[in-house]
mmCIF file of C-alpha atoms in Angstrom:
data_model
loop_
_atom_site.group_PDB
_atom_site.id
_atom_site.type_symbol
_atom_site.label_atom_id
_atom_site.label_comp_id
_atom_site.label_asym_id
_atom_site.label_seq_id
_atom_site.Cartn_x
_atom_site.Cartn_y
_atom_site.Cartn_z
ATOM 1 C CA MET A 1 10.421 -14.360 8.945
ATOM 2 C CA SER A 2 11.111 -11.748 5.924
ATOM 3 C CA ALA A 3 14.524 -13.321 4.973
ATOM 4 C CA VAL A 4 13.660 -17.320 4.988
ATOM 5 C CA LEU A 5 10.103 -16.247 3.138
ATOM 6 C CA PHE A 6 11.581 -13.789 0.975
ATOM 7 C CA GLN A 7 14.970 -14.714 -0.429
ATOM 8 C CA GLU A 8 16.127 -12.269 -3.580
ATOM 9 C CA SER A 9 15.591 -15.139 -6.288
ATOM 10 C CA VAL A 10 11.863 -15.387 -5.084
ATOM 11 C CA LEU A 11 11.703 -11.921 -5.354
ATOM 12 C CA GLN A 12 13.249 -11.960 -8.702
ATOM 13 C CA SER A 13 10.301 -14.091 -10.047
ATOM 14 C CA GLY A 14 7.484 -11.635 -9.968
ATOM 15 C CA ASP A 15 4.759 -12.202 -7.123
ATOM 16 C CA PRO A 16 5.935 -13.476 -3.753
ATOM 17 C CA LEU A 17 3.096 -12.255 -1.814
ATOM 18 C CA GLN A 18 0.156 -14.115 -3.067
ATOM 19 C CA PRO A 19 1.150 -17.579 -2.920
ATOM 20 C CA LEU A 20 2.145 -17.219 0.680
ATOM 21 C CA LEU A 21 -1.340 -15.252 1.402
ATOM 22 C CA SER A 22 -3.038 -18.141 -0.374
ATOM 23 C CA GLN A 23 -2.336 -20.762 1.817
ATOM 24 C CA VAL A 24 -3.169 -18.824 4.736
ATOM 25 C CA PRO A 25 -6.934 -19.757 6.052
ATOM 26 C CA SER A 26 -8.769 -16.567 5.380
ATOM 27 C CA PRO A 27 -10.077 -15.549 8.889
ATOM 28 C CA GLY A 28 -6.570 -15.308 9.803
ATOM 29 C CA SER A 29 -5.206 -13.862 6.434
ATOM 30 C CA HIS A 30 -6.745 -10.292 7.619
ATOM 31 C CA LEU A 31 -4.230 -10.523 10.631
ATOM 32 C CA ALA A 32 -1.176 -12.115 8.150
ATOM 33 C CA ILE A 33 -1.563 -9.234 5.434
ATOM 34 C CA PRO A 34 -0.454 -6.429 6.973
ATOM 35 C CA VAL A 35 2.723 -8.034 8.557
ATOM 36 C CA LEU A 36 3.661 -10.253 5.224
ATOM 37 C CA PHE A 37 3.158 -7.079 3.059
ATOM 38 C CA ASP A 38 5.051 -5.106 5.260
ATOM 39 C CA ALA A 39 8.184 -7.390 5.172
ATOM 40 C CA LEU A 40 7.663 -7.400 1.340
ATOM 41 C CA VAL A 41 8.090 -4.150 1.230
ATOM 42 C CA GLN A 42 10.857 -3.819 3.612
ATOM 43 C CA LYS A 43 13.101 -6.384 1.388
ATOM 44 C CA TYR A 44 12.402 -4.831 -1.535
ATOM 45 C CA HIS A 45 13.965 -1.656 0.088
ATOM 46 C CA GLN A 46 16.704 -2.964 2.276
ATOM 47 C CA ASN A 47 17.831 -5.066 -1.414
ATOM 48 C CA ARG A 48 16.605 -3.246 -4.084
ATOM 49 C CA TYR A 49 20.419 -2.641 -5.744
ATOM 50 C CA SER A 50 20.604 -6.542 -6.039
ATOM 51 C CA ILE A 51 17.210 -7.268 -7.028
ATOM 52 C CA PHE A 52 16.536 -4.992 -9.753
ATOM 53 C CA THR A 53 19.741 -5.332 -11.990
ATOM 54 C CA GLN A 54 19.994 -3.042 -15.066
ATOM 55 C CA ALA A 55 21.049 -3.801 -18.743
ATOM 56 C CA SER A 56 24.777 -2.183 -18.882
ATOM 57 C CA SER A 57 23.758 -0.329 -22.023
ATOM 58 C CA SER A 58 20.429 1.525 -19.970
ATOM 59 C CA LYS A 59 20.881 5.728 -20.551
ATOM 60 C CA VAL A 60 18.891 5.401 -17.268
ATOM 61 C CA ALA A 61 20.493 6.751 -14.458
ATOM 62 C CA HIS A 62 21.143 3.250 -12.090
ATOM 63 C CA ASP A 63 19.288 5.083 -9.002
ATOM 64 C CA VAL A 64 16.225 5.981 -11.321
ATOM 65 C CA PHE A 65 16.590 2.370 -13.071
ATOM 66 C CA VAL A 66 15.883 0.644 -9.428
ATOM 67 C CA ALA A 67 13.594 3.052 -7.610
ATOM 68 C CA GLY A 68 11.349 2.636 -10.481
ATOM 69 C CA LYS A 69 11.327 -0.847 -10.577
ATOM 70 C CA GLU A 70 10.897 -1.356 -6.405
ATOM 71 C CA ARG A 71 7.898 1.317 -7.203
ATOM 72 C CA GLU A 72 6.582 -0.942 -9.569
ATOM 73 C CA ALA A 73 7.241 -4.344 -7.627
ATOM 74 C CA VAL A 74 5.547 -2.616 -4.367
ATOM 75 C CA ARG A 75 2.231 -1.258 -6.247
ATOM 76 C CA LEU A 76 1.487 -4.436 -8.315
ATOM 77 C CA ALA A 77 1.710 -5.855 -4.323
ATOM 78 C CA LEU A 78 -0.569 -3.655 -3.068
ATOM 79 C CA GLU A 79 -3.152 -3.644 -5.712
ATOM 80 C CA ARG A 80 -2.788 -8.026 -5.545
ATOM 81 C CA THR A 81 -3.234 -7.477 -2.064
ATOM 82 C CA LEU A 82 -6.243 -5.088 -1.775
ATOM 83 C CA ASP A 83 -8.189 -7.063 -4.486
ATOM 84 C CA ARG A 84 -7.843 -10.362 -1.982
ATOM 85 C CA LEU A 85 -9.683 -8.142 0.412
ATOM 86 C CA ASN A 86 -13.664 -8.086 -0.670
ATOM 87 C CA GLY A 87 -16.376 -7.433 1.725
ATOM 88 C CA GLY A 88 -16.589 -4.270 3.856
ATOM 89 C CA ASP A 89 -16.334 -5.668 7.321
ATOM 90 C CA ILE A 90 -14.016 -3.834 10.223
ATOM 91 C CA THR A 91 -10.949 -5.996 9.935
ATOM 92 C CA ALA A 92 -10.968 -5.792 6.178
ATOM 93 C CA TRP A 93 -11.184 -2.002 6.469
ATOM 94 C CA GLN A 94 -8.418 -2.382 9.537
ATOM 95 C CA THR A 95 -6.339 -4.659 7.190
ATOM 96 C CA ARG A 96 -6.571 -1.815 4.210
ATOM 97 C CA PHE A 97 -5.695 0.797 6.618
ATOM 98 C CA ALA A 98 -2.175 -0.862 7.863
ATOM 99 C CA LEU A 99 -1.333 -1.204 4.376
ATOM 100 C CA TRP A 100 -1.479 2.252 3.059
ATOM 101 C CA LYS A 101 0.243 2.605 6.090
ATOM 102 C CA THR A 102 3.212 0.452 5.352
ATOM 103 C CA ILE A 103 2.932 2.733 2.055
ATOM 104 C CA GLU A 104 3.087 5.865 3.834
ATOM 105 C CA LEU A 105 5.682 5.310 5.988
ATOM 106 C CA TRP A 106 7.823 3.667 2.932
ATOM 107 C CA GLY A 107 8.091 6.619 1.806
ATOM 108 C CA GLY A 108 8.346 5.138 -2.166
ATOM 109 C CA TYR A 109 5.088 6.907 -3.132
ATOM 110 C CA MET A 110 5.509 9.032 -6.459
ATOM 111 C CA GLU A 111 2.762 11.657 -6.748
ATOM 112 C CA ARG A 112 1.233 12.014 -10.744
ATOM 113 C CA GLU A 113 2.969 8.466 -11.275
ATOM 114 C CA PRO A 114 -0.645 6.985 -13.219
ATOM 115 C CA SER A 115 -0.628 3.151 -12.003
ATOM 116 C CA TRP A 116 0.118 4.926 -8.650
ATOM 117 C CA SER A 117 -2.771 7.528 -8.843
ATOM 118 C CA ARG A 118 -5.358 5.200 -10.691
ATOM 119 C CA LEU A 119 -4.984 2.708 -7.432
ATOM 120 C CA LEU A 120 -5.257 5.884 -5.016
ATOM 121 C CA ASP A 121 -8.328 7.229 -6.485
ATOM 122 C CA ILE A 122 -9.735 3.985 -6.204
ATOM 123 C CA GLU A 123 -9.275 3.086 -2.999
ATOM 124 C CA ALA A 124 -10.376 6.855 -1.549
ATOM 125 C CA GLN A 125 -13.371 6.309 -3.155
ATOM 126 C CA ALA A 126 -13.865 2.629 -2.370
ATOM 127 C CA THR A 127 -13.153 4.548 1.324
ATOM 128 C CA LYS A 128 -15.195 7.301 1.255
ATOM 129 C CA GLN A 129 -18.465 5.204 -0.036
ATOM 130 C CA ALA A 130 -18.108 3.305 3.624
ATOM 131 C CA LEU A 131 -17.573 6.552 5.390
ATOM 132 C CA ASN A 132 -20.906 7.382 3.942
ATOM 133 C CA SER A 133 -22.603 3.908 4.971
ATOM 134 C CA GLY A 134 -22.636 5.138 8.119
ATOM 135 C CA ASP A 135 -21.039 1.615 10.483
ATOM 136 C CA PRO A 136 -19.809 3.040 13.348
ATOM 137 C CA SER A 137 -17.737 0.460 13.823
ATOM 138 C CA THR A 138 -15.570 1.239 11.130
ATOM 139 C CA VAL A 139 -15.120 5.257 10.809
ATOM 140 C CA GLY A 140 -12.055 5.637 12.823
ATOM 141 C CA THR A 141 -10.685 3.214 10.673
ATOM 142 C CA LEU A 142 -12.090 4.696 7.462
ATOM 143 C CA LEU A 143 -10.948 8.179 8.630
ATOM 144 C CA GLY A 144 -7.702 6.782 9.341
ATOM 145 C CA THR A 145 -7.220 5.452 5.693
ATOM 146 C CA LEU A 146 -8.196 8.487 4.746
ATOM 147 C CA VAL A 147 -5.221 10.889 6.281
ATOM 148 C CA SER A 148 -2.926 8.321 4.774
ATOM 149 C CA LEU A 149 -4.434 8.463 1.191
ATOM 150 C CA GLU A 150 -4.502 12.481 1.748
ATOM 151 C CA ARG A 151 -0.794 12.519 3.365
ATOM 152 C CA LEU A 152 0.511 10.479 0.448
ATOM 153 C CA ASP A 153 -1.702 12.282 -2.293
ATOM 154 C CA HIS A 154 -3.818 15.231 -1.945
ATOM 155 C CA ASP A 155 -5.043 15.673 -5.617
ATOM 156 C CA GLN A 156 -5.813 12.229 -5.904
ATOM 157 C CA ALA A 157 -7.764 11.786 -2.534
ATOM 158 C CA LYS A 158 -10.289 14.417 -3.769
ATOM 159 C CA LEU A 159 -11.560 14.554 0.049
ATOM 160 C CA GLY A 160 -14.425 17.110 0.272
ATOM 161 C CA PRO A 161 -14.233 19.695 2.590
ATOM 162 C CA ASP A 162 -16.591 17.914 5.103
ATOM 163 C CA VAL A 163 -14.557 14.536 5.189
ATOM 164 C CA VAL A 164 -10.913 16.925 5.739
ATOM 165 C CA ARG A 165 -12.744 18.434 8.527
ATOM 166 C CA TRP A 166 -13.407 14.535 9.801
ATOM 167 C CA CYS A 167 -10.282 13.419 9.326
ATOM 168 C CA LEU A 168 -8.493 17.035 10.941
ATOM 169 C CA ALA A 169 -9.925 15.384 14.073
ATOM 170 C CA VAL A 170 -8.508 12.173 13.789
ATOM 171 C CA SER A 171 -5.172 11.547 16.369
ATOM 172 C CA GLU A 172 -1.284 11.444 14.637
ATOM 173 C CA PRO A 173 -0.352 8.231 13.329
ATOM 174 C CA GLY A 174 -0.626 5.221 15.756
ATOM 175 C CA GLY A 175 -3.316 7.188 17.905
ATOM 176 C CA GLU A 176 -6.421 6.568 18.566
ATOM 177 C CA PHE A 177 -9.101 7.353 16.746
#
């Protein structure tokens, strides 16, 4: 599927995910978003050297340049996708959790990069606020999201000791909450 949807020419065009998501009906989009996002991240990573080309006159090492461009493309896709997820229902939070889990497993998150830090901080604050709202149906998903955010960037997640205790109680990734 990703070979058809995310061809290199499409990946180089800028925002390959949002046109796809706009075609998916809203109730079903929450189910499609994590699958499409994960496929996009994998495609970026697998084809990063052919997608992100560098001018021969550049003084930046090629690997550094390509890694930076890949991170930026993934961050923009994540940011735009998170913006689509309005509302605090359980499926929206499950989708957000799946997106951050993809970022965690991808391994390209760079601590101290301001644009990533801002995005993670906004997500952590929104997740903590939702956790404080006390909706029991979302607690496990919210804690799972906070665990992923904490693993990605402890300083930006800014979890208080009470939230950390709950996060420590969460089972390992892939387990039940």
